[in-house]
Structure formats: C-alpha cells, structure tokens
C-alpha cells in the first residue's frame, strides 16, 4: 500500500514545480485519481504530459503498489 502523500512526493521529485492533488478512490491505497499542474507541461501534448507523471511514478507502478491511476494534467496557464 502506498499513501497519497507518498504519491505526491514521488511526483514532486520528478516535477519539482508541480501542484499535486491525490485522491484515494477506493480506500485501499492502490487506486488513485491525481491532478498535476506543472509548467514543465508547456508545449507538450497530453500523452507527453502523462508520460512525465508516469516516469515519476515508475517504481510504484512497476511493483503494482499503484494498481490504477486516473490522471489529469495541465499547465498553470490552462
């Protein structure tokens, strides 16, 4: 099980300027909805933005500590 705070910390480690909101969708610590706002997304398509977030969460995703992730990304200007 991984906590919402750990998810947030991992994303901020990969995207230091990110504003991150994490919700545990099931209460089981493995299904999350995450909203990430970062200036690093500027000029990138949605898939590229999501890849940056997945890259930050790679270890948790590969070990299935995070089983499902609903992801919303945007730039601060959006």
Coordinates of N, CA and C in Angstrom, one line a residue:
X1 N 0.8 -1.2 0.0 CA 0.0 0.0 0.0 C 0.9 1.2 0.0
X2 N 0.4 2.2 -0.7 CA 1.2 3.5 -0.8 C 0.2 4.6 -0.4
X3 N 0.7 5.6 0.3 CA -0.2 6.7 0.8 C -0.3 7.8 -0.3
X4 N -1.3 8.6 -0.2 CA -1.4 9.7 -1.1 C -0.3 10.7 -0.9
X5 N 0.3 10.8 0.3 CA 1.4 11.7 0.5 C 2.7 11.1 -0.2
X6 N 2.8 9.8 -0.3 CA 4.0 9.2 -1.0 C 3.8 9.4 -2.5
X7 N 2.6 9.3 -3.0 CA 2.4 9.5 -4.4 C 2.7 11.0 -4.7
X8 N 2.3 11.9 -3.9 CA 2.6 13.3 -4.1 C 4.1 13.6 -4.1
X9 N 4.8 13.0 -3.1 CA 6.2 13.2 -3.0 C 6.9 12.7 -4.2
X10 N 6.5 11.5 -4.8 CA 7.2 10.9 -5.9 C 7.0 11.8 -7.2
X11 N 5.8 12.4 -7.3 CA 5.5 13.3 -8.5 C 6.3 14.5 -8.3
X12 N 6.4 15.1 -7.1 CA 7.2 16.3 -6.9 C 8.7 16.1 -7.0
X13 N 9.1 14.9 -6.8 CA 10.5 14.6 -7.0 C 10.9 14.7 -8.5
X14 N 9.9 14.2 -9.3 CA 10.2 14.2 -10.8 C 9.8 15.6 -11.4
X15 N 8.8 16.2 -10.8 CA 8.3 17.5 -11.4 C 8.3 18.5 -10.2
X16 N 9.5 19.1 -9.9 CA 9.6 19.9 -8.6 C 8.6 21.1 -8.5
X17 N 8.2 21.7 -9.6 CA 7.3 22.8 -9.5 C 5.8 22.4 -9.5
X18 N 5.5 21.1 -9.5 CA 4.2 20.6 -9.6 C 3.3 20.9 -8.4
X19 N 2.0 21.3 -8.8 CA 1.0 21.3 -7.8 C 0.2 20.0 -7.9
X20 N 0.2 19.2 -6.9 CA -0.4 17.9 -7.0 C -1.5 17.7 -6.0
X21 N -2.6 17.1 -6.5 CA -3.8 16.7 -5.7 C -4.0 15.2 -5.9
X22 N -4.0 14.5 -4.8 CA -4.1 13.0 -4.9 C -5.4 12.6 -4.1
X23 N -6.2 11.7 -4.7 CA -7.4 11.2 -4.0 C -7.3 9.6 -4.1
X24 N -7.5 9.0 -3.0 CA -7.5 7.5 -3.0 C -9.0 7.2 -3.3
X25 N -9.2 6.5 -4.5 CA -10.6 6.3 -5.0 C -11.3 5.2 -4.2
X26 N -10.6 4.2 -3.7 CA -11.2 3.1 -3.1 C -10.9 2.9 -1.6
X27 N -10.0 3.7 -1.1 CA -9.6 3.5 0.3 C -8.6 2.4 0.5
X28 N -8.2 1.7 -0.5 CA -7.3 0.6 -0.4 C -5.8 0.9 -0.7
X29 N -5.6 2.2 -1.1 CA -4.2 2.6 -1.3 C -3.6 2.1 -2.5
X30 N -4.4 1.8 -3.5 CA -3.8 1.3 -4.8 C -4.5 1.9 -6.0
X31 N -5.6 2.6 -5.8 CA -6.4 3.2 -6.9 C -6.5 4.7 -6.6
X32 N -5.8 5.5 -7.5 CA -5.7 6.9 -7.2 C -6.2 7.7 -8.4
X33 N -6.8 8.9 -8.1 CA -7.0 10.0 -9.0 C -6.0 11.1 -8.7
X34 N -5.3 11.5 -9.7 CA -4.2 12.5 -9.4 C -4.4 13.7 -10.4
X35 N -4.4 14.9 -9.9 CA -4.4 16.1 -10.7 C -3.0 16.7 -10.5
X36 N -2.3 17.0 -11.7 CA -1.0 17.6 -11.6 C -1.0 18.9 -12.5
X37 N -0.5 20.0 -11.9 CA -0.3 21.2 -12.6 C 1.1 21.6 -12.6
X38 N 1.8 21.7 -13.8 CA 3.2 21.9 -13.8 C 3.5 22.8 -15.1
X39 N 4.5 23.7 -14.9 CA 4.9 24.5 -16.1 C 5.8 23.6 -17.0
X40 N 6.2 22.5 -16.5 CA 7.0 21.6 -17.4 C 6.1 20.9 -18.5
X41 N 4.8 21.1 -18.4 CA 3.9 20.5 -19.4 C 3.8 21.4 -20.6
X42 N 4.2 22.7 -20.5 CA 4.1 23.7 -21.5 C 4.6 23.2 -22.8
X43 N 3.8 23.3 -23.9 CA 4.2 22.9 -25.2 C 4.2 21.4 -25.5
X44 N 3.8 20.6 -24.5 CA 3.7 19.1 -24.6 C 2.2 18.7 -24.8
X45 N 2.1 17.7 -25.5 CA 0.7 17.1 -25.7 C 0.3 16.3 -24.5
X46 N -0.9 15.9 -24.4 CA -1.4 15.2 -23.3 C -0.7 13.9 -23.0
X47 N -0.4 13.2 -24.0 CA 0.4 11.9 -23.8 C 1.7 12.2 -23.2
X48 N 2.4 13.2 -23.7 CA 3.7 13.5 -23.2 C 3.7 14.0 -21.7
X49 N 2.6 14.7 -21.4 CA 2.4 15.2 -20.0 C 2.2 14.0 -19.1
X50 N 1.4 13.0 -19.5 CA 1.1 11.8 -18.7 C 2.4 11.0 -18.6
X51 N 3.2 10.9 -19.7 CA 4.4 10.2 -19.6 C 5.4 10.7 -18.5
X52 N 5.4 12.0 -18.4 CA 6.3 12.7 -17.4 C 5.8 12.2 -16.0
X53 N 4.5 12.2 -15.7 CA 4.0 11.8 -14.4 C 4.2 10.3 -14.2
X54 N 4.0 9.5 -15.2 CA 4.2 8.0 -15.1 C 5.7 7.8 -14.9
X55 N 6.6 8.6 -15.5 CA 8.0 8.4 -15.2 C 8.4 8.6 -13.8
X56 N 7.7 9.6 -13.1 CA 7.9 9.9 -11.7 C 7.4 8.8 -10.8
X57 N 6.4 8.1 -11.3 CA 5.8 7.0 -10.5 C 6.2 5.6 -11.0
X58 N 7.2 5.6 -11.8 CA 7.5 4.3 -12.4 C 7.7 3.1 -11.4
X59 N 8.5 3.4 -10.4 CA 8.7 2.3 -9.4 C 7.4 1.8 -8.8
X60 N 6.6 2.7 -8.4 CA 5.3 2.3 -7.7 C 4.4 1.6 -8.7
X61 N 4.4 2.0 -10.0 CA 3.6 1.4 -11.0 C 4.1 0.0 -11.4
X62 N 5.4 -0.1 -11.5 CA 6.0 -1.4 -11.9 C 5.9 -2.5 -10.8
X63 N 5.8 -2.1 -9.5 CA 5.6 -3.1 -8.5 C 4.1 -3.3 -8.1
X64 N 3.3 -2.6 -8.9 CA 1.8 -2.6 -8.7 C 1.4 -2.1 -7.3
X65 N 2.3 -1.3 -6.7 CA 1.8 -0.6 -5.5 C 0.7 0.4 -5.8
X66 N 0.8 0.9 -7.1 CA -0.3 1.7 -7.6 C -0.9 0.8 -8.7
X67 N -2.1 0.3 -8.5 CA -2.7 -0.6 -9.5 C -3.5 0.2 -10.6
X68 N -4.1 1.3 -10.2 CA -4.9 2.1 -11.2 C -4.6 3.6 -10.9
X69 N -4.5 4.4 -12.0 CA -4.3 5.8 -11.9 C -5.1 6.6 -12.9
X70 N -6.0 7.4 -12.4 CA -6.8 8.3 -13.2 C -6.0 9.6 -13.1
X71 N -5.6 10.2 -14.3 CA -4.7 11.3 -14.3 C -5.2 12.5 -15.1
X72 N -5.1 13.6 -14.5 CA -5.4 14.9 -15.1 C -4.2 15.8 -15.0
X73 N -3.8 16.3 -16.2 CA -2.6 17.2 -16.2 C -2.9 18.5 -16.9
X74 N -2.3 19.6 -16.5 CA -2.4 20.9 -17.1 C -1.2 21.8 -16.8
X75 N -1.1 22.9 -17.5 CA -0.1 23.9 -17.2 C -0.8 24.9 -16.3
X76 N 0.0 25.7 -15.5 CA -0.6 26.7 -14.7 C -1.5 27.7 -15.5
X77 N -1.2 28.0 -16.7 CA -1.9 28.9 -17.5 C -3.2 28.4 -18.0
X78 N -3.4 27.0 -18.0 CA -4.6 26.4 -18.6 C -5.8 26.5 -17.8

